[in-house]
Tab-separated table of C-alpha atoms in Angstrom:
chain	number	residue	atom	x	y	z
A	1	MET	CA	-15.541	19.236	-15.645
A	2	ASP	CA	-17.336	20.194	-12.457
A	3	HIS	CA	-14.684	20.150	-9.605
A	4	LYS	CA	-16.465	21.155	-7.061
A	5	ASN	CA	-18.726	17.597	-7.511
A	6	ILE	CA	-15.747	15.597	-8.210
A	7	THR	CA	-14.221	16.793	-5.183
A	8	LYS	CA	-17.487	16.382	-3.209
A	9	GLU	CA	-18.127	12.833	-4.375
A	10	VAL	CA	-14.614	11.135	-3.745
A	11	ARG	CA	-14.831	12.452	0.044
A	12	LYS	CA	-18.139	10.866	0.279
A	13	ALA	CA	-16.213	7.781	-0.672
A	14	TYR	CA	-13.614	8.168	1.470
A	15	ARG	CA	-16.238	9.193	4.536
A	16	LYS	CA	-17.804	5.545	3.576
A	17	TYR	CA	-14.689	3.785	3.420
A	18	ASP	CA	-13.659	4.933	6.811
A	19	GLU	CA	-16.444	3.680	8.121
A	20	HIS	CA	-16.563	0.777	6.827
A	21	ALA	CA	-12.852	-0.159	7.567
A	22	ARG	CA	-13.760	0.860	11.051
A	23	ASP	CA	-16.222	-1.657	11.403
A	24	TRP	CA	-14.653	-4.471	9.967
A	25	ILE	CA	-11.560	-3.612	12.837
A	26	GLU	CA	-14.072	-3.006	15.026
A	27	GLY	CA	-15.157	-6.917	14.544
A	28	TYR	CA	-11.395	-8.483	13.690
A	29	THR	CA	-10.015	-7.247	17.109
A	30	ALA	CA	-12.926	-8.234	18.825
A	31	GLN	CA	-12.131	-11.780	18.005
A	32	GLY	CA	-8.189	-11.319	18.923
A	33	GLY	CA	-7.162	-10.255	15.696
A	34	ARG	CA	-4.325	-7.711	16.125
A	35	ILE	CA	-4.136	-4.418	13.377
A	36	TYR	CA	0.150	-3.407	14.437
A	37	CYS	CA	-0.404	-0.219	12.374
A	38	GLN	CA	-0.565	2.903	15.737
A	39	ALA	CA	0.047	6.336	15.363
A	40	GLY	CA	3.122	7.499	14.215
A	41	CYS	CA	4.065	4.681	12.746
A	42	PHE	CA	5.507	5.832	9.047
A	43	LYS	CA	7.714	2.634	7.541
A	44	CYS	CA	5.282	2.120	4.337
A	45	CYS	CA	5.233	5.879	3.297
A	46	ASP	CA	7.578	5.627	1.539
A	47	MET	CA	6.003	3.290	-1.340
A	48	PRO	CA	4.511	4.149	-4.344
A	49	ILE	CA	0.967	5.073	-4.180
A	50	ARG	CA	-1.023	4.483	-7.868
A	51	ILE	CA	-4.543	7.403	-7.746
A	52	SER	CA	-7.326	8.252	-10.116
A	53	TRP	CA	-7.307	12.368	-11.378
A	54	ALA	CA	-10.478	12.556	-9.297
A	55	GLU	CA	-8.612	12.278	-5.853
A	56	ALA	CA	-5.851	14.315	-7.575
A	57	LEU	CA	-8.010	17.534	-7.591
A	58	THR	CA	-9.176	16.781	-4.770
A	59	ILE	CA	-5.822	16.192	-2.589
A	60	SER	CA	-4.572	19.316	-4.890
A	61	GLU	CA	-8.046	21.414	-3.540
A	62	SER	CA	-5.946	20.924	-0.009
A	63	LEU	CA	-2.812	21.632	-0.761
A	64	SER	CA	-1.332	25.351	0.904
A	65	GLU	CA	1.013	26.667	-1.688
A	66	GLU	CA	3.990	25.333	0.244
A	67	GLN	CA	2.864	21.951	0.639
A	68	PHE	CA	2.052	21.615	-3.098
A	69	LEU	CA	6.015	22.540	-3.885
A	70	LYS	CA	6.751	19.968	-1.542
A	71	VAL	CA	4.741	17.127	-3.873
A	72	GLN	CA	6.017	18.878	-6.875
A	73	ARG	CA	9.717	18.428	-6.086
A	74	HIS	CA	8.856	14.901	-5.351
A	75	ALA	CA	6.915	13.738	-8.573
A	76	HIS	CA	10.368	15.264	-10.440
A	77	LYS	CA	12.356	12.505	-8.521
A	78	VAL	CA	8.880	10.056	-9.260
A	79	TRP	CA	9.753	11.690	-13.169
A	80	ILE	CA	13.478	10.835	-12.673
A	81	ASN	CA	13.070	7.370	-11.701
A	82	ALA	CA	10.197	6.223	-14.180
A	83	GLN	CA	12.541	7.233	-17.011
A	84	LYS	CA	15.772	5.720	-15.155
A	85	SER	CA	13.796	2.245	-13.913
A	86	ARG	CA	13.696	-0.223	-16.863
A	87	ASN	CA	10.432	-2.224	-15.402
A	88	SER	CA	7.756	-2.117	-12.636
A	89	ASP	CA	9.371	-4.050	-10.471
A	90	GLU	CA	12.510	-1.766	-10.892
A	91	TYR	CA	10.431	1.679	-10.693
A	92	ALA	CA	8.989	0.407	-7.982
A	93	GLU	CA	12.392	-0.852	-5.805
A	94	ASN	CA	14.209	2.677	-6.282
A	95	HIS	CA	10.598	4.662	-5.299
A	96	ARG	CA	11.572	3.689	-2.089
A	97	LYS	CA	15.406	3.991	-2.253
A	98	PHE	CA	15.711	6.846	-4.246
A	99	VAL	CA	12.617	8.485	-4.423
A	100	GLY	CA	12.010	8.545	-0.378
A	101	PHE	CA	8.998	9.292	1.748
A	102	CYS	CA	5.861	11.224	1.264
A	103	PRO	CA	7.151	15.013	1.678
A	104	LEU	CA	3.458	14.680	3.291
A	105	LEU	CA	4.978	13.304	5.714
A	106	ASP	CA	6.210	14.841	9.502
A	107	LYS	CA	8.726	12.558	10.345
A	108	LYS	CA	8.756	14.187	13.629
A	109	SER	CA	5.351	13.224	15.061
A	110	GLY	CA	4.858	10.119	12.096
A	111	GLY	CA	1.888	11.649	10.717
A	112	CYS	CA	0.219	12.736	7.963
A	113	THR	CA	-0.001	16.478	6.913
A	114	LEU	CA	-3.126	15.887	4.974
A	115	TYR	CA	-4.752	12.902	6.474
A	116	GLY	CA	-8.537	13.886	6.130
A	117	ASP	CA	-7.996	14.161	2.002
A	118	ARG	CA	-5.003	11.204	1.915
A	119	PRO	CA	-5.488	8.637	-1.071
A	120	ILE	CA	-7.978	5.100	-0.672
A	121	ARG	CA	-4.434	3.345	-1.389
A	122	CYS	CA	-3.266	5.672	1.824
A	123	ARG	CA	-6.611	4.238	3.576
A	124	ASP	CA	-6.926	0.209	3.371
A	125	THR	CA	-3.273	-0.468	3.718
A	126	TYR	CA	-2.941	-2.427	7.224
A	127	SER	CA	-0.170	-4.506	8.780
A	128	GLY	CA	-1.049	-7.706	9.987
A	129	LEU	CA	2.775	-8.150	11.285
A	130	PRO	CA	4.696	-5.843	13.170
A	131	ALA	CA	6.479	-2.788	10.995
A	132	GLN	CA	9.959	-4.153	11.211
A	133	PHE	CA	8.128	-6.358	7.736
A	134	CYS	CA	6.627	-2.706	6.286
A	135	GLY	CA	10.799	-0.867	5.776
A	136	ALA	CA	12.115	-1.089	2.472
A	137	GLY	CA	13.954	-4.283	1.598
A	138	ALA	CA	12.520	-5.481	4.779
A	139	LEU	CA	11.668	-9.265	3.121
A	140	GLU	CA	15.430	-9.348	1.658
A	141	LYS	CA	17.200	-8.648	4.729
A	142	LEU	CA	15.337	-12.134	6.458
A	143	THR	CA	17.289	-15.086	6.711
A	144	PRO	CA	16.626	-18.084	5.104
A	145	GLN	CA	14.412	-19.386	7.354
A	146	GLU	CA	12.890	-16.597	8.761
A	147	HIS	CA	11.804	-15.962	4.868
A	148	LYS	CA	9.928	-19.601	4.931
A	149	ASN	CA	8.410	-18.455	8.685
A	150	TYR	CA	6.850	-15.650	6.698
A	151	GLN	CA	5.323	-17.049	3.751
A	152	ARG	CA	4.206	-19.427	5.999
A	153	THR	CA	2.344	-16.780	7.650
A	154	VAL	CA	0.890	-15.109	5.287
A	155	ARG	CA	-0.094	-17.917	3.257
A	156	SER	CA	-2.045	-19.378	6.277
A	157	GLY	CA	-3.494	-16.533	7.891
A	158	GLU	CA	-6.995	-15.571	6.962
A	159	VAL	CA	-6.450	-12.546	6.740
A	160	PHE	CA	-3.695	-12.320	3.403
A	161	ASP	CA	-4.012	-12.909	0.398
A	162	GLY	CA	-1.198	-15.814	0.637
A	163	TYR	CA	1.660	-12.941	-0.467
A	164	SER	CA	2.362	-9.893	1.829
A	165	HIS	CA	1.826	-9.324	5.036
A	166	TYR	CA	-1.128	-6.541	4.447
A	167	ILE	CA	-4.802	-7.491	5.592
A	168	ALA	CA	-6.143	-8.066	2.088
A	169	PRO	CA	-9.944	-7.709	3.748
A	170	LEU	CA	-9.086	-4.036	4.571
A	171	GLU	CA	-8.067	-3.632	0.798
A	172	ASP	CA	-11.365	-5.419	-0.726
A	173	LEU	CA	-13.124	-3.033	1.484
A	174	SER	CA	-11.790	-0.058	-0.684
A	175	LEU	CA	-13.191	-1.785	-3.982
A	176	PRO	CA	-16.394	0.422	-4.121
A	177	ALA	CA	-14.932	3.910	-4.125
A	178	TRP	CA	-11.877	2.866	-6.674
A	179	LYS	CA	-14.780	2.018	-8.653
A	180	ARG	CA	-16.546	5.369	-7.936
A	181	PHE	CA	-13.772	7.168	-9.083
A	182	SER	CA	-13.544	5.117	-12.398
A	183	LEU	CA	-17.547	6.189	-12.905
A	184	ILE	CA	-16.961	9.631	-11.980
A	185	MET	CA	-13.864	10.169	-14.619
A	186	LYS	CA	-15.832	8.540	-17.177
A	187	ARG	CA	-18.501	10.940	-16.711
A	188	GLU	CA	-16.691	13.926	-16.432
A	189	MET	CA	-14.010	12.963	-19.644
A	190	GLY	CA	-14.706	10.623	-20.847
A	191	LEU	CA	-12.613	8.984	-19.771
A	192	GLU	CA	-9.640	7.804	-16.737
A	193	VAL	CA	-6.590	8.763	-15.899
A	194	TRP	CA	-4.310	6.787	-12.956
A	195	GLY	CA	-1.124	7.843	-11.949
A	196	ASP	CA	1.607	8.432	-9.533
A	197	PHE	CA	0.547	10.153	-6.209
A	198	TRP	CA	2.597	13.596	-6.555
A	199	TYR	CA	3.476	13.401	-10.043
A	200	LEU	CA	-1.113	13.742	-11.151
A	201	VAL	CA	-1.658	15.826	-8.147
A	202	THR	CA	1.210	18.417	-9.693
A	203	MET	CA	-0.626	17.758	-13.364
A	204	THR	CA	-3.785	19.198	-11.835
A	205	ARG	CA	-2.299	22.658	-11.992
A	206	ASN	CA	-0.203	22.104	-15.307
A	207	PRO	CA	-2.849	24.093	-18.538
A	208	GLU	CA	-1.082	22.261	-20.869
A	209	PHE	CA	-2.088	19.015	-19.162
A	210	VAL	CA	-4.929	19.607	-17.719
A	211	GLN	CA	-5.798	21.088	-21.624
A	212	ALA	CA	-5.140	17.467	-23.032
A	213	LEU	CA	-7.597	15.869	-21.514
A	214	THR	CA	-10.527	17.923	-22.441
A	215	LEU	CA	-9.690	16.147	-26.248
A	216	LYS	CA	-11.903	13.343	-24.390
A	217	ASN	CA	-10.486	10.293	-26.285
A	218	ARG	CA	-7.469	8.268	-25.252
A	219	LYS	CA	-5.708	8.242	-28.274
A	220	LYS	CA	-5.867	12.068	-28.735
A	221	VAL	CA	-5.024	12.360	-24.754
A	222	LEU	CA	-2.433	9.708	-25.185
A	223	GLN	CA	-0.858	11.104	-28.185
A	224	GLU	CA	-1.053	15.353	-26.793
A	225	LEU	CA	0.275	14.217	-23.365
A	226	GLN	CA	3.675	12.299	-25.362
A	227	LYS	CA	3.854	15.650	-27.835
A	228	LEU	CA	3.982	18.037	-24.761
A	229	GLY	CA	6.849	15.703	-23.166
A	230	LEU	CA	4.199	15.365	-19.956
A	231	TYR	CA	3.431	11.073	-20.174
A	232	HIS	CA	5.593	8.014	-19.034
A	233	GLU	CA	3.257	4.639	-19.088
A	234	GLU	CA	4.948	4.250	-15.430
A	235	ILE	CA	3.495	7.381	-13.213
A	236	VAL	CA	0.741	8.186	-16.000
A	237	GLN	CA	-1.999	4.991	-17.318
A	238	LEU	CA	-5.047	5.563	-19.007
A	239	ASP	CA	-8.484	3.710	-20.084
């Protein structure tokens, strides 16, 4: 597996996304549209994040030892949450409640300490409504009338997908990056590995996990990870 080439391609995909997103945002705001995300806001930084193994390698490459240890501790909490949660909805809800904010977040400044290599999922998440709607449990706290107004807004707004207040066209712009990561993994490993941001980053430095991926066969890799006790379907997906 050519790690250097993988991380080079991932960063190229990141740059392309950033360029296209910047152009879209400039056009949107020039027409009177508004994006509420701004420096210092981190209300969405406690959500579970899905990344590719290619991204995990890129992130791991950039982490200091101190940062990696923080990610490792966070990944342990992710693992515990996956074991305790009864379904995906409960997993996502408990992630925000109990796993908490990303360890790479600087809460004093509200900034990401790995901003240049942050995952594509972090890059394509933009809010079309004020930050009060982005916090954990925010929608559940709305009154019935407020919830109706919220639903009306996300169903009628051209930039929304009808379900949430995050800007759909900016999410759609990340599709080429997702496809690129898929191709990279198939080329280098013979299969795709997706999963939790912090868990996969931690596993890039786990020799047993990395060795299992060299089997280049989904069924064999799955069996080996299960045998090693390193697999949970909520935080590792093999395609």
